[in-house]
PDB file of C-alpha atoms in Angstrom:
ATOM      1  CA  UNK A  30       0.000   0.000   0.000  1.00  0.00           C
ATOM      2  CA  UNK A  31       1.547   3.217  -0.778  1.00  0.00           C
ATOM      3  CA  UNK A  32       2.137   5.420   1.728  1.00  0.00           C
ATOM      4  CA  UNK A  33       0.615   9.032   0.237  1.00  0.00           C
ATOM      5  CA  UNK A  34      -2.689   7.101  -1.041  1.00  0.00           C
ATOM      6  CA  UNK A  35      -2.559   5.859   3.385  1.00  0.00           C
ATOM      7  CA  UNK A  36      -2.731   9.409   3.814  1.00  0.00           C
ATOM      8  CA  UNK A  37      -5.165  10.794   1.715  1.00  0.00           C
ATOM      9  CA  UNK A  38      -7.319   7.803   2.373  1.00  0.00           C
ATOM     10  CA  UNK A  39      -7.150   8.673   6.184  1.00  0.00           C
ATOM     11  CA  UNK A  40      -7.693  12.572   5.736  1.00  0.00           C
ATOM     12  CA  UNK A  41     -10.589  11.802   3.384  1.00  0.00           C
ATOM     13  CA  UNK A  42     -12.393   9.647   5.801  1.00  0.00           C
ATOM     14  CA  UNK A  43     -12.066  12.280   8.979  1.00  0.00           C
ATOM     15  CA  UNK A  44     -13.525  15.037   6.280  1.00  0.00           C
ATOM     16  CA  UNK A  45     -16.127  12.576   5.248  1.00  0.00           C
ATOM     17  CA  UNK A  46     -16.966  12.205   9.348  1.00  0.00           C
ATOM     18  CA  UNK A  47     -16.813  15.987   9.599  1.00  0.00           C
ATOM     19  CA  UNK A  48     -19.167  16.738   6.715  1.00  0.00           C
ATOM     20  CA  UNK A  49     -21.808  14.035   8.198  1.00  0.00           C
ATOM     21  CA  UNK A  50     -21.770  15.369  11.409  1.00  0.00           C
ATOM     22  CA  UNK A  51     -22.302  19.178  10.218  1.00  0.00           C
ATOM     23  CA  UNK A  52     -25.157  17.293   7.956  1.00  0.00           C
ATOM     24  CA  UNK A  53     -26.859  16.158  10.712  1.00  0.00           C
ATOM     25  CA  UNK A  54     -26.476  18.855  13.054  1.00  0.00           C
ATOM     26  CA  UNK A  55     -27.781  21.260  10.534  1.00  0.00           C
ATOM     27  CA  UNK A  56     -30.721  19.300   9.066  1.00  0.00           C
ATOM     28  CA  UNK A  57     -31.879  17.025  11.960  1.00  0.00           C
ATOM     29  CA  UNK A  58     -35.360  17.868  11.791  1.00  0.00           C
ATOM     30  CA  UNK A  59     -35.642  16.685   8.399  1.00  0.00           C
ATOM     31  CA  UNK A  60     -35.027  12.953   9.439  1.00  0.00           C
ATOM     32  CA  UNK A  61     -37.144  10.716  10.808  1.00  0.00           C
ATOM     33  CA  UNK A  62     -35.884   8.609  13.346  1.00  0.00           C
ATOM     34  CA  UNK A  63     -35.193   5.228  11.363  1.00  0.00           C
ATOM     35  CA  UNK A  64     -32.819   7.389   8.853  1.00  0.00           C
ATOM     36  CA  UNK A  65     -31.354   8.650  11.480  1.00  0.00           C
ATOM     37  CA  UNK A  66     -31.124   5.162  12.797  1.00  0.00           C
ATOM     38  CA  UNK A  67     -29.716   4.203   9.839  1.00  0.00           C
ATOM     39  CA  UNK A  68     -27.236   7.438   9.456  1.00  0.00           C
ATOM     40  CA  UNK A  69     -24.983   6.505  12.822  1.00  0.00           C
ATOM     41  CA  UNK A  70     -25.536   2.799  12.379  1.00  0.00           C
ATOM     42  CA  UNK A  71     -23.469   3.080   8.725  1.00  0.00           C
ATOM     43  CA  UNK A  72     -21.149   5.410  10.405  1.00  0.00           C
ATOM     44  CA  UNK A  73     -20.177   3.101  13.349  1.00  0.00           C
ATOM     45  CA  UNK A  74     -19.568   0.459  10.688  1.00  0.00           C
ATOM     46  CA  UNK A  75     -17.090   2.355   8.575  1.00  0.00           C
ATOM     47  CA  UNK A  76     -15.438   3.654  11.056  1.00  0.00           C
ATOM     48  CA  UNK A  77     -15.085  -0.141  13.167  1.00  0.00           C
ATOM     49  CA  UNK A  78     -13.701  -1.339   9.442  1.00  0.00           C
ATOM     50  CA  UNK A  79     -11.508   1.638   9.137  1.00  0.00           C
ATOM     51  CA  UNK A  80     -10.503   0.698  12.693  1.00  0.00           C
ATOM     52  CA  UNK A  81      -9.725  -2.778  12.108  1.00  0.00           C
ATOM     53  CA  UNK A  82      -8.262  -2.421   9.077  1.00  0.00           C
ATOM     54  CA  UNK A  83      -5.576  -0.125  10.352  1.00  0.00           C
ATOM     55  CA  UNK A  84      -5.127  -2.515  13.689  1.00  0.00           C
ATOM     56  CA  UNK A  85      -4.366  -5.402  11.171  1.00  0.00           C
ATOM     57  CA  UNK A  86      -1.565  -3.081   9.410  1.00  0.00           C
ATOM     58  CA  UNK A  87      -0.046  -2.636  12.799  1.00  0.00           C
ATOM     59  CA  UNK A  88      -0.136  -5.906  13.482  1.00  0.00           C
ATOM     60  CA  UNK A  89       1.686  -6.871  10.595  1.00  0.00           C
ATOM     61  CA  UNK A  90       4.139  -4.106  10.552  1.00  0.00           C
ATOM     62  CA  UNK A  91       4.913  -5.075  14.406  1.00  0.00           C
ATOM     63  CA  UNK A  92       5.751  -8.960  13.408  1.00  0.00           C
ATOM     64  CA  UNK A  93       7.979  -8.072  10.567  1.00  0.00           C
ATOM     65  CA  UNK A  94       9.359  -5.559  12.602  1.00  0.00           C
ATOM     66  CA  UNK A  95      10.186  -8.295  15.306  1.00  0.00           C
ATOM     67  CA  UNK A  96      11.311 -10.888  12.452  1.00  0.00           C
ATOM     68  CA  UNK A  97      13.879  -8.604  11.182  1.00  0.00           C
ATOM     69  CA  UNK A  98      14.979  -8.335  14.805  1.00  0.00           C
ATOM     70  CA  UNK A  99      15.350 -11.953  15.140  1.00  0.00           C
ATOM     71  CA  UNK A 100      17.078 -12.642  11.811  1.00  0.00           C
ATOM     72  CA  UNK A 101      19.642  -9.834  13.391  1.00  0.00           C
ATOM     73  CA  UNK A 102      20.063 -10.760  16.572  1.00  0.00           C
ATOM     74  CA  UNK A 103      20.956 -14.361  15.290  1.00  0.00           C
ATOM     75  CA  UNK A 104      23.017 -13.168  12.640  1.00  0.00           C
ATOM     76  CA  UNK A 105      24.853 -11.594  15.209  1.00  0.00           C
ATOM     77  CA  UNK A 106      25.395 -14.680  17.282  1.00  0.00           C
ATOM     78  CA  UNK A 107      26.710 -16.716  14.419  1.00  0.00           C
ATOM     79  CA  UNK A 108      28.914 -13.699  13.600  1.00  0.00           C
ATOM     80  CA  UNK A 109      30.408 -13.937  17.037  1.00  0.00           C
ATOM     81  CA  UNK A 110      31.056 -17.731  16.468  1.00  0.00           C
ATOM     82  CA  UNK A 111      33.305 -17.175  13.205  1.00  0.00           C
ATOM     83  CA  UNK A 112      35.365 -14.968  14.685  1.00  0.00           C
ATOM     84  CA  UNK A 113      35.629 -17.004  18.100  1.00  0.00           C
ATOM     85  CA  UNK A 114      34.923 -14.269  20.241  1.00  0.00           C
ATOM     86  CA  UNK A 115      36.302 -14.088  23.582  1.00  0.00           C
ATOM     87  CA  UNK A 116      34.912 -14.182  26.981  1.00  0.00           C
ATOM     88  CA  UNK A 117      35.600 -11.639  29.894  1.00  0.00           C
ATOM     89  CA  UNK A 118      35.909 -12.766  33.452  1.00  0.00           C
ATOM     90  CA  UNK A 119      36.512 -16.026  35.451  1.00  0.00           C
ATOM     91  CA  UNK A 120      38.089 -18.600  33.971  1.00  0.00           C
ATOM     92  CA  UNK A 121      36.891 -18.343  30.572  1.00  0.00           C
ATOM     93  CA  UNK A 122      38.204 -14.419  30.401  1.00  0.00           C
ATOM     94  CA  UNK A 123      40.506 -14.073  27.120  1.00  0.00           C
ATOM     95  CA  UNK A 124      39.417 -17.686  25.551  1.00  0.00           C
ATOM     96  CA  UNK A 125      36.798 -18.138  22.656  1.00  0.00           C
ATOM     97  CA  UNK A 126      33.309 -19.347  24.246  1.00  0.00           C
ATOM     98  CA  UNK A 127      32.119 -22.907  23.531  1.00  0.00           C
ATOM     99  CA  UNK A 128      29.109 -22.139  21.714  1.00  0.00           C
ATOM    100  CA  UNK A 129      27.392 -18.804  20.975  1.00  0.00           C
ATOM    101  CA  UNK A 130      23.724 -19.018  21.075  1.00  0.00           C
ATOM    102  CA  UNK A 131      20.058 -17.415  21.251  1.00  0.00           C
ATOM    103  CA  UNK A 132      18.353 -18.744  23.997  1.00  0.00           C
ATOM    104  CA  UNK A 133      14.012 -17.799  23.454  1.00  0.00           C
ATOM    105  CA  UNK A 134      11.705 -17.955  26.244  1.00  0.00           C
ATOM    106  CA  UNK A 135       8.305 -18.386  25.496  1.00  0.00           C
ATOM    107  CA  UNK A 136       6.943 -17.749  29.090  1.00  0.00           C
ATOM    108  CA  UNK A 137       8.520 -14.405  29.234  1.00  0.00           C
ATOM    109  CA  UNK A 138       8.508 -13.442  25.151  1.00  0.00           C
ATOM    110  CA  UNK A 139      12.098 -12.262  25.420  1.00  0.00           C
ATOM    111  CA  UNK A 140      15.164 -13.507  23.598  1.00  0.00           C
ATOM    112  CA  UNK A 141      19.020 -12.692  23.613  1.00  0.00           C
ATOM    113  CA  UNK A 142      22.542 -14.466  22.790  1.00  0.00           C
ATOM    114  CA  UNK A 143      24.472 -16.002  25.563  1.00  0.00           C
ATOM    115  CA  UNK A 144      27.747 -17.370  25.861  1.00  0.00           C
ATOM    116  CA  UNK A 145      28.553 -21.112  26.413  1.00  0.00           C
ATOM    117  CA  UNK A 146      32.166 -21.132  28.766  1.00  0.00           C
ATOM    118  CA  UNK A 147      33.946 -24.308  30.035  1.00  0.00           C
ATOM    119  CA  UNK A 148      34.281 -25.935  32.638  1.00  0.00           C
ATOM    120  CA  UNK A 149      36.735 -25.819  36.028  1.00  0.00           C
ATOM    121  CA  UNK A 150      39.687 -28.366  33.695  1.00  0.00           C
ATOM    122  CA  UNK A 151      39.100 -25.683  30.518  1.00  0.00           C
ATOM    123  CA  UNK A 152      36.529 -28.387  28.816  1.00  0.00           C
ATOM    124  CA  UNK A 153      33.848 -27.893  26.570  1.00  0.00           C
ATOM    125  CA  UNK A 154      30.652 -29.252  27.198  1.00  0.00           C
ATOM    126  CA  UNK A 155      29.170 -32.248  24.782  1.00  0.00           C
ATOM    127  CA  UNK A 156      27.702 -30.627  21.597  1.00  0.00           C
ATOM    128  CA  UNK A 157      25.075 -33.071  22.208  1.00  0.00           C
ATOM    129  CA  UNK A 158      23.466 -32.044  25.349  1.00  0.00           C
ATOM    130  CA  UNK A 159      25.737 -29.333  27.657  1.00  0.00           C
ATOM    131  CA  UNK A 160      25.559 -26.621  24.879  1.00  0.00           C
ATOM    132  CA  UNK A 161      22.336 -25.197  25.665  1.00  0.00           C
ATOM    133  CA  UNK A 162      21.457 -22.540  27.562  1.00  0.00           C
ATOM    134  CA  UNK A 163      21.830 -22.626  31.815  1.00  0.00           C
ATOM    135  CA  UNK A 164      21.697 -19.360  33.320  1.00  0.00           C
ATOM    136  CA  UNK A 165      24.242 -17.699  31.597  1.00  0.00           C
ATOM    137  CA  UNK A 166      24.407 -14.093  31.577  1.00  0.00           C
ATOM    138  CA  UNK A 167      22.837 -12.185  28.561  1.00  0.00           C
ATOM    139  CA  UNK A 168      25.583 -11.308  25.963  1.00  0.00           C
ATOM    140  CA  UNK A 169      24.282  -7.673  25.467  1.00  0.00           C
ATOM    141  CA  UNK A 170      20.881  -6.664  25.498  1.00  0.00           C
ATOM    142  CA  UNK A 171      17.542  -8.903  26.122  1.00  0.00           C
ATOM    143  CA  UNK A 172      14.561  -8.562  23.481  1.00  0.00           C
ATOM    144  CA  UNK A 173      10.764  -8.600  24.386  1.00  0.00           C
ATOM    145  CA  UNK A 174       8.665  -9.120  21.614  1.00  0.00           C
ATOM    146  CA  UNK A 175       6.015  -6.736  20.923  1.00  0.00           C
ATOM    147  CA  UNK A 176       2.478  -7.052  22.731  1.00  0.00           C
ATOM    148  CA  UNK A 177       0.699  -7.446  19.282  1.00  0.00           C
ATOM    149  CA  UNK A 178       3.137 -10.647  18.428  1.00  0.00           C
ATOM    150  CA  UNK A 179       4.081 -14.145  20.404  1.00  0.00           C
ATOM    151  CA  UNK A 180       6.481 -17.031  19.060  1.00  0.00           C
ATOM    152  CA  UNK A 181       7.176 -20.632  19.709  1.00  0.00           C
ATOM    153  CA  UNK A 182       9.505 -23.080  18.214  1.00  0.00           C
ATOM    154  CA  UNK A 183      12.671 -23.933  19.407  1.00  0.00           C
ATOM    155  CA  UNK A 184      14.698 -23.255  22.880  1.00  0.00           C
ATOM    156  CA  UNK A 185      18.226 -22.722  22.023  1.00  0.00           C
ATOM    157  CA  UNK A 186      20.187 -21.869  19.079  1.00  0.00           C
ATOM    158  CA  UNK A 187      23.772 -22.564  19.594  1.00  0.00           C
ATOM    159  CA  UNK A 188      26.623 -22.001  16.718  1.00  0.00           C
ATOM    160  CA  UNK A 189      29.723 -23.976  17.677  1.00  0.00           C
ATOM    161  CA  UNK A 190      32.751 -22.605  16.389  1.00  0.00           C
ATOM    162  CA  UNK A 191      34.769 -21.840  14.316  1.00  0.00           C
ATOM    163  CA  UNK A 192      32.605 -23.281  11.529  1.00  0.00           C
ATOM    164  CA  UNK A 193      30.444 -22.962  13.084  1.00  0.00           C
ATOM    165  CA  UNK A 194      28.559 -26.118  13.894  1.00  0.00           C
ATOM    166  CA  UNK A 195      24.838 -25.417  14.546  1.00  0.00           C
ATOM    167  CA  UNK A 196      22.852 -27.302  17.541  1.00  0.00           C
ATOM    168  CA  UNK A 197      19.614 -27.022  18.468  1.00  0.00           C
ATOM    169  CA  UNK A 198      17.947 -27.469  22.283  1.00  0.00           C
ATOM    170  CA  UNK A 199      16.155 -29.188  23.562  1.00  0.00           C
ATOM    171  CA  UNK A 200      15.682 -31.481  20.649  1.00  0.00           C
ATOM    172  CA  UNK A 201      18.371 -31.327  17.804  1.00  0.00           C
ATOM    173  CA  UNK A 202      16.476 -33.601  15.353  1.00  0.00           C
ATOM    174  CA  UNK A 203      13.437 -30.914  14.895  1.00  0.00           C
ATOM    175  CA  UNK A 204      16.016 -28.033  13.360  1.00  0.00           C
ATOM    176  CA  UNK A 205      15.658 -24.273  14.220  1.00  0.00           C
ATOM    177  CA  UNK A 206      12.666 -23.256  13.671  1.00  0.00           C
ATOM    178  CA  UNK A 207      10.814 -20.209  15.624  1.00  0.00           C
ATOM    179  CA  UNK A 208       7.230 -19.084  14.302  1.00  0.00           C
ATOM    180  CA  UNK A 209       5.973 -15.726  14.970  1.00  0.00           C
ATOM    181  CA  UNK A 210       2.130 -14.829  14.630  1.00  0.00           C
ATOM    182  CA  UNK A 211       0.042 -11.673  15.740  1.00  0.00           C
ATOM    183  CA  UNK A 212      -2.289 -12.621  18.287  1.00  0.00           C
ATOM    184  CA  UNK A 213      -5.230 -14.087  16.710  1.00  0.00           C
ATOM    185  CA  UNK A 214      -2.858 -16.001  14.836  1.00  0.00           C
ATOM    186  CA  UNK A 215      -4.211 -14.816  10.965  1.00  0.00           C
ATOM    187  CA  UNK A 216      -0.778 -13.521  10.010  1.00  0.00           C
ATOM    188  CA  UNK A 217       2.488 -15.885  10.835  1.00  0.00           C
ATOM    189  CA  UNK A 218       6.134 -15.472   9.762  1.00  0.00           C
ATOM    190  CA  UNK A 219       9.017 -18.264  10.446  1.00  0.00           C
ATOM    191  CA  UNK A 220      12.945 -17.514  10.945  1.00  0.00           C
ATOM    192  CA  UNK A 221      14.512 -20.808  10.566  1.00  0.00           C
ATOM    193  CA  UNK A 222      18.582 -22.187  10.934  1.00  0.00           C
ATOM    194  CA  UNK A 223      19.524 -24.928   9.209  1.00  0.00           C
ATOM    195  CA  UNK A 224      22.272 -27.547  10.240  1.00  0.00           C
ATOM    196  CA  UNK A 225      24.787 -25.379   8.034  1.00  0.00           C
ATOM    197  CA  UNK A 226      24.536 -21.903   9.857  1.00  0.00           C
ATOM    198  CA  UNK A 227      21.943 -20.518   7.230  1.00  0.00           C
ATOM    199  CA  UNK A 228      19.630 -17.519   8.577  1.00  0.00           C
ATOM    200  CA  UNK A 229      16.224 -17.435   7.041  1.00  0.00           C
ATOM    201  CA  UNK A 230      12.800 -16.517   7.196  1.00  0.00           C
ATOM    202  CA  UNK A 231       9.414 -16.462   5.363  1.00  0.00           C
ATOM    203  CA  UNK A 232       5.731 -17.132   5.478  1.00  0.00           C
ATOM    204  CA  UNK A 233       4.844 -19.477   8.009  1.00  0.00           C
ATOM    205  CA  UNK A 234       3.511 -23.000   6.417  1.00  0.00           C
TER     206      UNK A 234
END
């Protein structure tokens, strides 16, 4: 939809109020009380449709505004796996983290990349269970989705490095897949990882 005909649709329909209002005001005594009736009962239509229809915009404007923040924010996490970033403090401070991942909590409809250290000897976890996320601290900043949008789908997204090797928690055979809807669930989008590090997204199926 372009964004001037938006405009001039929305400043057309607030005239179009204005000019039946002043219609009504001015010439009430020359309608009965049905057309009257009938008058407000169109006008409370339109203007619920108008209503809706610019809710549903928002709606999908606020989940591809959060899907583009997802794609990022993951993007970002595999970025830190290629180049093996390294960890501050304790005894992981100036070695490259285990895994790099995106942990997503459903409960609280927040997100945000966390590191994976080792342990007390300087070990890694096992890739096929110790990689997901366990309390580690946020790596930067945590996301909340927007009210208008939830998400489900997968808990962890880990990128092994230096690859990187991709995992997936707490089942690895069901691949990275997180689906985003708006809240009556009419409009859905889907950022997915594959086993090879590949960032996508698209209409839900």
């Amino acid at each position: 939809m372009r964004k001037g005909w938006k405009k001039n649709k929305d400043g057309f329909f607030v005239h179009w109020l204005a000019g039946l209002r002043r219609v009504i005001m001015k010439s009430a005594s020359g309608f009965t009380l049905v057309e009257m009736l009938v008058v407000l009962g169109i006008t409370a239509m339109l203007s619920s449709v108008f209503i809706g229809y610019g809710g549903t915009i928002k709606d999908q404007v606020s989940l591809f505004r959060e899907e583009a923040k997802m794609v990022q924010v993951l993007y970002k996490a595999k970025t830190y796996s290629v180049q093996a970033l390294k960890m501050d403090g304790g005894i992981n401070s100036g070695k490259a983290a285990c895994g790099y991942g995106v942990h997503f909590n459903t409960t609280t409809r927040s997100y945000f990349i966390f590191l994976k250290g080792r342990d007390s000897g300087g070990l890694c976890p096992s890739a096929d269970s110790g990689l997901g996320y366990f309390n580690e601290e946020p790596k930067g900043s945590v996301n909340v989705v927007d009210s208008r949008v939830f998400f489900s789908g997968v808990g962890d997204i880990v990128f092994k490095p230096p690859k990187p090797e991709v995992y997936f928690y707490p089942n690895n055979s069901f691949g990275g897949k997180v689906k985003l809807c708006n809240l009556n669930e009419s409009f859905c989008r889907e950022v997915t990882v594959n086993k090879v590090g590949q960032v996508m997204s698209g209409k839900a199926d």
